[in-house]
PDB file of C-alpha atoms in Angstrom:
ATOM      1  CA  MET A   1      10.097 -13.941 -15.503  1.00 77.00           C
ATOM      2  CA  PRO A   2      10.230 -14.199 -11.700  1.00 83.00           C
ATOM      3  CA  LEU A   3       7.041 -14.214  -9.692  1.00 96.00           C
ATOM      4  CA  TRP A   4       7.170 -11.724  -6.867  1.00 98.00           C
ATOM      5  CA  SER A   5       6.020 -12.091  -3.298  1.00 98.00           C
ATOM      6  CA  VAL A   6       4.359  -8.838  -2.275  1.00 98.00           C
ATOM      7  CA  VAL A   7       4.236  -7.920   1.417  1.00 98.00           C
ATOM      8  CA  VAL A   8       1.544  -5.479   2.542  1.00 98.00           C
ATOM      9  CA  PRO A   9       1.367  -4.120   6.108  1.00 98.00           C
ATOM     10  CA  ALA A  10      -2.017  -3.436   7.693  1.00 98.00           C
ATOM     11  CA  LYS A  11      -2.203  -1.630  11.022  1.00 95.00           C
ATOM     12  CA  ARG A  12      -4.908  -2.174  13.589  1.00 95.00           C
ATOM     13  CA  LEU A  13      -7.910  -0.071  12.647  1.00 94.00           C
ATOM     14  CA  ALA A  14      -7.737   1.976  15.848  1.00 90.00           C
ATOM     15  CA  VAL A  15      -4.371   3.471  14.832  1.00 93.00           C
ATOM     16  CA  ALA A  16      -4.567   3.372  11.021  1.00 95.00           C
ATOM     17  CA  LYS A  17      -4.810   6.462   8.790  1.00 95.00           C
ATOM     18  CA  THR A  18      -5.240   8.986  11.581  1.00 93.00           C
ATOM     19  CA  ARG A  19      -4.614  11.907   9.203  1.00 93.00           C
ATOM     20  CA  LEU A  20      -7.888  11.045   7.459  1.00 94.00           C
ATOM     21  CA  GLN A  21      -9.904  11.528  10.631  1.00 91.00           C
ATOM     22  CA  PRO A  22     -10.733  15.204  10.026  1.00 89.00           C
ATOM     23  CA  LEU A  23     -12.866  13.734   7.226  1.00 90.00           C
ATOM     24  CA  THR A  24     -13.754  10.257   8.456  1.00 91.00           C
ATOM     25  CA  GLY A  25     -14.351  11.351  12.040  1.00 87.00           C
ATOM     26  CA  ARG A  26     -17.405  13.378  11.013  1.00 86.00           C
ATOM     27  CA  PRO A  27     -20.808  12.086  12.123  1.00 83.00           C
ATOM     28  CA  GLY A  28     -22.068   9.611   9.569  1.00 78.00           C
ATOM     29  CA  ALA A  29     -18.635   8.721   8.220  1.00 82.00           C
ATOM     30  CA  ASP A  30     -16.993   5.367   8.913  1.00 91.00           C
ATOM     31  CA  HIS A  31     -13.225   5.587   9.359  1.00 93.00           C
ATOM     32  CA  ALA A  32     -12.706   1.842   9.695  1.00 95.00           C
ATOM     33  CA  ALA A  33     -14.710   1.123   6.556  1.00 95.00           C
ATOM     34  CA  LEU A  34     -12.586   3.520   4.514  1.00 96.00           C
ATOM     35  CA  VAL A  35      -9.309   2.079   5.830  1.00 97.00           C
ATOM     36  CA  LEU A  36     -10.500  -1.406   4.925  1.00 98.00           C
ATOM     37  CA  ALA A  37     -11.628  -0.281   1.469  1.00 98.00           C
ATOM     38  CA  LEU A  38      -8.198   1.227   0.745  1.00 98.00           C
ATOM     39  CA  LEU A  39      -6.548  -2.008   1.858  1.00 98.00           C
ATOM     40  CA  ALA A  40      -8.933  -4.200  -0.129  1.00 98.00           C
ATOM     41  CA  ASP A  41      -8.436  -2.309  -3.392  1.00 98.00           C
ATOM     42  CA  THR A  42      -4.656  -2.405  -2.938  1.00 98.00           C
ATOM     43  CA  VAL A  43      -4.567  -6.119  -2.207  1.00 98.00           C
ATOM     44  CA  ALA A  44      -7.003  -6.927  -5.018  1.00 98.00           C
ATOM     45  CA  ALA A  45      -4.761  -5.139  -7.523  1.00 98.00           C
ATOM     46  CA  ALA A  46      -1.682  -6.978  -6.249  1.00 98.00           C
ATOM     47  CA  VAL A  47      -3.405 -10.380  -6.356  1.00 98.00           C
ATOM     48  CA  ALA A  48      -4.517  -9.703  -9.934  1.00 98.00           C
ATOM     49  CA  CYS A  49      -1.029  -8.655 -11.084  1.00 98.00           C
ATOM     50  CA  PRO A  50       0.452 -11.257 -13.468  1.00 97.00           C
ATOM     51  CA  ARG A  51       3.954 -10.830 -12.026  1.00 97.00           C
ATOM     52  CA  VAL A  52       2.842 -11.520  -8.453  1.00 98.00           C
ATOM     53  CA  GLY A  53       2.932 -15.066  -7.177  1.00 97.00           C
ATOM     54  CA  SER A  54       1.695 -14.389  -3.650  1.00 97.00           C
ATOM     55  CA  VAL A  55       0.527 -11.540  -1.454  1.00 98.00           C
ATOM     56  CA  VAL A  56       1.374 -11.635   2.250  1.00 98.00           C
ATOM     57  CA  VAL A  57      -0.455  -9.228   4.535  1.00 98.00           C
ATOM     58  CA  VAL A  58       1.162  -8.601   7.907  1.00 98.00           C
ATOM     59  CA  THR A  59      -1.539  -7.667  10.387  1.00 98.00           C
ATOM     60  CA  ASP A  60      -2.876  -8.168  13.890  1.00 97.00           C
ATOM     61  CA  GLU A  61      -6.294  -6.778  12.902  1.00 97.00           C
ATOM     62  CA  PRO A  62      -8.767  -9.688  12.639  1.00 97.00           C
ATOM     63  CA  VAL A  63     -11.200  -7.841  10.361  1.00 98.00           C
ATOM     64  CA  ALA A  64      -8.416  -6.913   7.947  1.00 98.00           C
ATOM     65  CA  ALA A  65      -7.070 -10.456   7.978  1.00 98.00           C
ATOM     66  CA  ASP A  66     -10.474 -11.939   7.118  1.00 98.00           C
ATOM     67  CA  LEU A  67     -10.942  -9.383   4.356  1.00 98.00           C
ATOM     68  CA  VAL A  68      -7.657  -9.978   2.541  1.00 98.00           C
ATOM     69  CA  ARG A  69      -7.848 -13.743   2.849  1.00 98.00           C
ATOM     70  CA  GLY A  70     -11.138 -13.508   0.997  1.00 98.00           C
ATOM     71  CA  LEU A  71      -9.294 -11.673  -1.787  1.00 98.00           C
ATOM     72  CA  GLY A  72      -6.661 -14.374  -2.185  1.00 98.00           C
ATOM     73  CA  ALA A  73      -3.888 -13.110   0.082  1.00 98.00           C
ATOM     74  CA  ARG A  74      -2.406 -14.954   3.011  1.00 97.00           C
ATOM     75  CA  THR A  75      -1.780 -13.365   6.377  1.00 98.00           C
ATOM     76  CA  VAL A  76       0.855 -13.492   9.060  1.00 97.00           C
ATOM     77  CA  ALA A  77       0.690 -11.948  12.497  1.00 97.00           C
ATOM     78  CA  ASP A  78       2.915  -8.992  13.305  1.00 96.00           C
ATOM     79  CA  GLU A  79       5.066 -11.008  15.662  1.00 94.00           C
ATOM     80  CA  PRO A  80       7.805  -8.368  16.104  1.00 93.00           C
ATOM     81  CA  ASP A  81       5.156  -5.760  17.061  1.00 93.00           C
ATOM     82  CA  ARG A  82       7.822  -3.049  16.840  1.00 95.00           C
ATOM     83  CA  GLY A  83       6.503  -0.887  14.020  1.00 95.00           C
ATOM     84  CA  LEU A  84       6.278  -0.855  10.244  1.00 97.00           C
ATOM     85  CA  ASN A  85       9.806  -1.807   9.186  1.00 98.00           C
ATOM     86  CA  PRO A  86      10.158  -4.822  11.493  1.00 98.00           C
ATOM     87  CA  ALA A  87       6.699  -5.946  10.345  1.00 97.00           C
ATOM     88  CA  LEU A  88       7.787  -5.783   6.706  1.00 98.00           C
ATOM     89  CA  GLU A  89      11.013  -7.649   7.426  1.00 97.00           C
ATOM     90  CA  HIS A  90       8.972 -10.329   9.183  1.00 97.00           C
ATOM     91  CA  GLY A  91       6.604 -10.578   6.231  1.00 97.00           C
ATOM     92  CA  ALA A  92       9.511 -10.799   3.787  1.00 97.00           C
ATOM     93  CA  ARG A  93      10.853 -13.794   5.687  1.00 95.00           C
ATOM     94  CA  GLN A  94       7.563 -15.596   4.998  1.00 91.00           C
ATOM     95  CA  ALA A  95       7.788 -14.877   1.258  1.00 89.00           C
ATOM     96  CA  ASP A  96       8.337 -17.473  -1.439  1.00 85.00           C
ATOM     97  CA  GLY A  97      11.394 -17.155  -3.653  1.00 89.00           C
ATOM     98  CA  PRO A  98      14.078 -14.494  -4.058  1.00 94.00           C
ATOM     99  CA  ALA A  99      11.885 -11.671  -5.445  1.00 97.00           C
ATOM    100  CA  VAL A 100      10.189  -9.740  -2.637  1.00 98.00           C
ATOM    101  CA  ALA A 101       8.408  -6.389  -2.669  1.00 98.00           C
ATOM    102  CA  ALA A 102       6.906  -4.248   0.079  1.00 98.00           C
ATOM    103  CA  LEU A 103       3.776  -2.397  -1.035  1.00 98.00           C
ATOM    104  CA  SER A 104       1.885   0.355   0.787  1.00 98.00           C
ATOM    105  CA  SER A 105      -1.597  -0.628   1.923  1.00 98.00           C
ATOM    106  CA  ASP A 106      -3.315   2.587   0.819  1.00 98.00           C
ATOM    107  CA  LEU A 107      -3.169   2.621  -2.990  1.00 98.00           C
ATOM    108  CA  PRO A 108      -6.833   2.456  -4.040  1.00 98.00           C
ATOM    109  CA  ALA A 109      -6.154   3.630  -7.621  1.00 98.00           C
ATOM    110  CA  LEU A 110      -3.454   1.013  -8.237  1.00 98.00           C
ATOM    111  CA  ARG A 111      -3.886  -1.036 -11.421  1.00 98.00           C
ATOM    112  CA  PRO A 112      -2.430  -4.545 -11.804  1.00 98.00           C
ATOM    113  CA  ALA A 113      -0.688  -3.473 -15.021  1.00 98.00           C
ATOM    114  CA  GLU A 114       1.030  -0.583 -13.225  1.00 98.00           C
ATOM    115  CA  LEU A 115       2.387  -2.880 -10.559  1.00 98.00           C
ATOM    116  CA  ALA A 116       3.482  -5.361 -13.227  1.00 98.00           C
ATOM    117  CA  ALA A 117       5.394  -2.652 -15.080  1.00 98.00           C
ATOM    118  CA  ALA A 118       7.149  -1.488 -11.920  1.00 98.00           C
ATOM    119  CA  LEU A 119       8.097  -5.038 -10.914  1.00 98.00           C
ATOM    120  CA  ALA A 120       9.399  -5.731 -14.415  1.00 97.00           C
ATOM    121  CA  ALA A 121      11.595  -2.652 -14.168  1.00 97.00           C
ATOM    122  CA  ALA A 122      12.805  -3.783 -10.753  1.00 97.00           C
ATOM    123  CA  GLU A 123      14.161  -7.078 -12.082  1.00 95.00           C
ATOM    124  CA  ALA A 124      17.282  -5.355 -13.399  1.00 91.00           C
ATOM    125  CA  ARG A 125      18.620  -4.282  -9.977  1.00 96.00           C
ATOM    126  CA  PRO A 126      18.968  -5.954  -6.566  1.00 97.00           C
ATOM    127  CA  ARG A 127      16.937  -3.269  -4.746  1.00 98.00           C
ATOM    128  CA  CYS A 128      14.629  -0.590  -6.143  1.00 98.00           C
ATOM    129  CA  PHE A 129      11.911   1.735  -4.919  1.00 98.00           C
ATOM    130  CA  VAL A 130       9.082   3.879  -6.239  1.00 98.00           C
ATOM    131  CA  ALA A 131       8.584   7.257  -4.585  1.00 98.00           C
ATOM    132  CA  ASP A 132       5.116   8.584  -3.870  1.00 98.00           C
ATOM    133  CA  ALA A 133       3.462  11.469  -5.715  1.00 97.00           C
ATOM    134  CA  GLN A 134       5.174  14.007  -3.425  1.00 96.00           C
ATOM    135  CA  GLY A 135       8.568  12.433  -4.057  1.00 97.00           C
ATOM    136  CA  THR A 136       9.388  12.052  -0.379  1.00 98.00           C
ATOM    137  CA  GLY A 137       7.700   8.807   0.652  1.00 98.00           C
ATOM    138  CA  THR A 138       7.853   5.296  -0.771  1.00 98.00           C
ATOM    139  CA  THR A 139       5.002   3.192  -2.106  1.00 98.00           C
ATOM    140  CA  LEU A 140       6.976   0.188  -3.391  1.00 98.00           C
ATOM    141  CA  LEU A 141      10.317  -1.285  -2.306  1.00 98.00           C
ATOM    142  CA  THR A 142      11.759  -4.310  -4.079  1.00 98.00           C
ATOM    143  CA  ALA A 143      14.562  -6.739  -3.389  1.00 98.00           C
ATOM    144  CA  TYR A 144      15.742  -9.457  -5.761  1.00 96.00           C
ATOM    145  CA  GLY A 145      18.108 -11.961  -4.248  1.00 93.00           C
ATOM    146  CA  GLU A 146      18.992  -9.920  -1.168  1.00 94.00           C
ATOM    147  CA  ALA A 147      17.457  -8.532   2.018  1.00 96.00           C
ATOM    148  CA  LEU A 148      14.591  -6.058   1.661  1.00 97.00           C
ATOM    149  CA  ARG A 149      15.963  -3.557   4.233  1.00 97.00           C
ATOM    150  CA  PRO A 150      12.861  -1.331   4.487  1.00 98.00           C
ATOM    151  CA  ARG A 151      13.355   2.260   5.613  1.00 98.00           C
ATOM    152  CA  PHE A 152       9.745   3.419   5.615  1.00 98.00           C
ATOM    153  CA  GLY A 153       8.768   6.490   7.601  1.00 95.00           C
ATOM    154  CA  ARG A 154       9.276  10.215   7.154  1.00 95.00           C
ATOM    155  CA  GLY A 155      11.601  10.881   4.212  1.00 97.00           C
ATOM    156  CA  SER A 156      11.710   7.222   3.215  1.00 98.00           C
ATOM    157  CA  ALA A 157      12.501   7.916  -0.436  1.00 98.00           C
ATOM    158  CA  ARG A 158      15.777   9.571   0.557  1.00 98.00           C
ATOM    159  CA  ALA A 159      16.435   6.856   3.141  1.00 98.00           C
ATOM    160  CA  HIS A 160      16.008   4.092   0.553  1.00 98.00           C
ATOM    161  CA  LEU A 161      18.156   5.977  -1.950  1.00 98.00           C
ATOM    162  CA  ASP A 162      20.900   6.479   0.623  1.00 98.00           C
ATOM    163  CA  ASP A 163      20.740   2.761   1.438  1.00 98.00           C
ATOM    164  CA  GLY A 164      21.485   1.847  -2.165  1.00 98.00           C
ATOM    165  CA  ALA A 165      18.040   1.241  -3.642  1.00 98.00           C
ATOM    166  CA  VAL A 166      17.549   2.495  -7.213  1.00 98.00           C
ATOM    167  CA  PRO A 167      14.625   4.859  -7.870  1.00 98.00           C
ATOM    168  CA  LEU A 168      12.163   3.733 -10.536  1.00 98.00           C
ATOM    169  CA  THR A 169       9.924   5.996 -12.585  1.00 97.00           C
ATOM    170  CA  GLY A 170       7.239   5.156 -15.092  1.00 97.00           C
ATOM    171  CA  ASP A 171       3.674   5.693 -16.202  1.00 96.00           C
ATOM    172  CA  TRP A 172       2.013   4.315 -13.088  1.00 97.00           C
ATOM    173  CA  PRO A 173       0.058   7.137 -11.400  1.00 98.00           C
ATOM    174  CA  GLY A 174      -2.003   4.779  -9.256  1.00 98.00           C
ATOM    175  CA  LEU A 175       1.163   3.301  -7.757  1.00 98.00           C
ATOM    176  CA  LEU A 176       2.331   6.764  -6.715  1.00 98.00           C
ATOM    177  CA  ARG A 177      -0.952   7.888  -5.149  1.00 98.00           C
ATOM    178  CA  ASP A 178      -1.036   6.650  -1.592  1.00 98.00           C
ATOM    179  CA  VAL A 179      -3.734   8.070   0.658  1.00 97.00           C
ATOM    180  CA  ASP A 180      -2.804   9.808   3.887  1.00 95.00           C
ATOM    181  CA  THR A 181      -5.037  12.906   3.779  1.00 94.00           C
ATOM    182  CA  PRO A 182      -8.440  13.897   2.372  1.00 92.00           C
ATOM    183  CA  ASP A 183      -6.673  15.641  -0.518  1.00 92.00           C
ATOM    184  CA  ASP A 184      -4.842  12.401  -1.322  1.00 95.00           C
ATOM    185  CA  LEU A 185      -8.145  10.534  -1.323  1.00 95.00           C
ATOM    186  CA  ARG A 186      -9.676  13.101  -3.656  1.00 93.00           C
ATOM    187  CA  ALA A 187      -6.717  12.700  -6.020  1.00 94.00           C
ATOM    188  CA  ALA A 188      -7.058   8.910  -5.983  1.00 96.00           C
ATOM    189  CA  LEU A 189     -10.746   9.192  -6.803  1.00 94.00           C
ATOM    190  CA  ASP A 190      -9.873  11.480  -9.717  1.00 93.00           C
ATOM    191  CA  LEU A 191      -7.525   8.794 -11.040  1.00 96.00           C
ATOM    192  CA  GLY A 192     -10.232   6.182 -10.669  1.00 96.00           C
ATOM    193  CA  ALA A 193     -10.233   4.339  -7.358  1.00 97.00           C
ATOM    194  CA  GLY A 194     -10.939   0.652  -7.050  1.00 98.00           C
ATOM    195  CA  ARG A 195     -14.435  -0.688  -6.637  1.00 97.00           C
ATOM    196  CA  ARG A 196     -14.559  -0.815  -2.866  1.00 97.00           C
ATOM    197  CA  THR A 197     -13.255   2.691  -2.248  1.00 97.00           C
ATOM    198  CA  ALA A 198     -15.376   4.189  -5.016  1.00 95.00           C
ATOM    199  CA  GLU A 199     -18.532   2.461  -3.786  1.00 95.00           C
ATOM    200  CA  LEU A 200     -17.941   3.502  -0.188  1.00 94.00           C
ATOM    201  CA  VAL A 201     -17.510   7.152  -1.129  1.00 91.00           C
ATOM    202  CA  SER A 202     -20.455   7.177  -3.517  1.00 88.00           C
ATOM    203  CA  THR A 203     -22.804   5.678  -0.929  1.00 89.00           C
ATOM    204  CA  SER A 204     -21.665   7.899   1.959  1.00 88.00           C
ATOM    205  CA  PRO A 205     -23.275  11.362   1.784  1.00 83.00           C
ATOM    206  CA  ILE A 206     -20.714  12.721   4.244  1.00 83.00           C
ATOM    207  CA  LEU A 207     -17.712  11.506   2.258  1.00 86.00           C
ATOM    208  CA  ALA A 208     -19.231  12.367  -1.111  1.00 80.00           C
ATOM    209  CA  ILE A 209     -20.100  15.915  -0.119  1.00 79.00           C
ATOM    210  CA  HIS A 210     -16.796  16.698   1.539  1.00 78.00           C
ATOM    211  CA  LEU A 211     -14.756  15.133  -1.245  1.00 81.00           C
ATOM    212  CA  ARG A 212     -16.901  16.856  -3.867  1.00 66.00           C
ATOM    213  CA  ALA A 213     -17.581  13.410  -5.280  1.00 42.00           C
ATOM    214  CA  ALA A 214     -21.374  13.445  -5.074  1.00 36.00           C
ATOM    215  CA  ARG A 215     -23.073  12.309  -8.262  1.00 39.00           C
TER     216      ARG A 215
END
């Protein structure tokens, strides 16, 4: 059973998750805190996954770097500084061993067992991917014994398919539910978000009210 190196990108807070700002930009909400909570729950799930040997977070955001190091990940600076795909390629070069996976940073409902099941399925092919809940984006891209070749961005599921990666499907709803919009966040909370995201929403009257998550 190979142990995977999982690479997670984390943008600077000033430019991260801008499509959430209609919600998090309201007075009393904290956009940066939510972005960090999404990242923390994602990284915590990856660190706890039994098939993951290391988690590498590629970031130039000092607060994010401190946070994920406290969760057991290691960090590398985004030396290419040319966008998401070059950052992931850079992170993959820092990985240990031949099994490398790129994981979205905004999967607060991800469970370690879901990630383990997807990585187990990925062992059978050189490159695989998991599409998001909409079927157009990508939440996980794997490479075993060859280059990762990330094609993240608009329509990335089709781009990865066209580049030879094999689509994976399974019972892993938290792995599919990335968070780009308030509706995505509401759906992740319905699945059962990780501790940090759930606590932030439950203690923020603004977020709780507008996500209809008030207790």
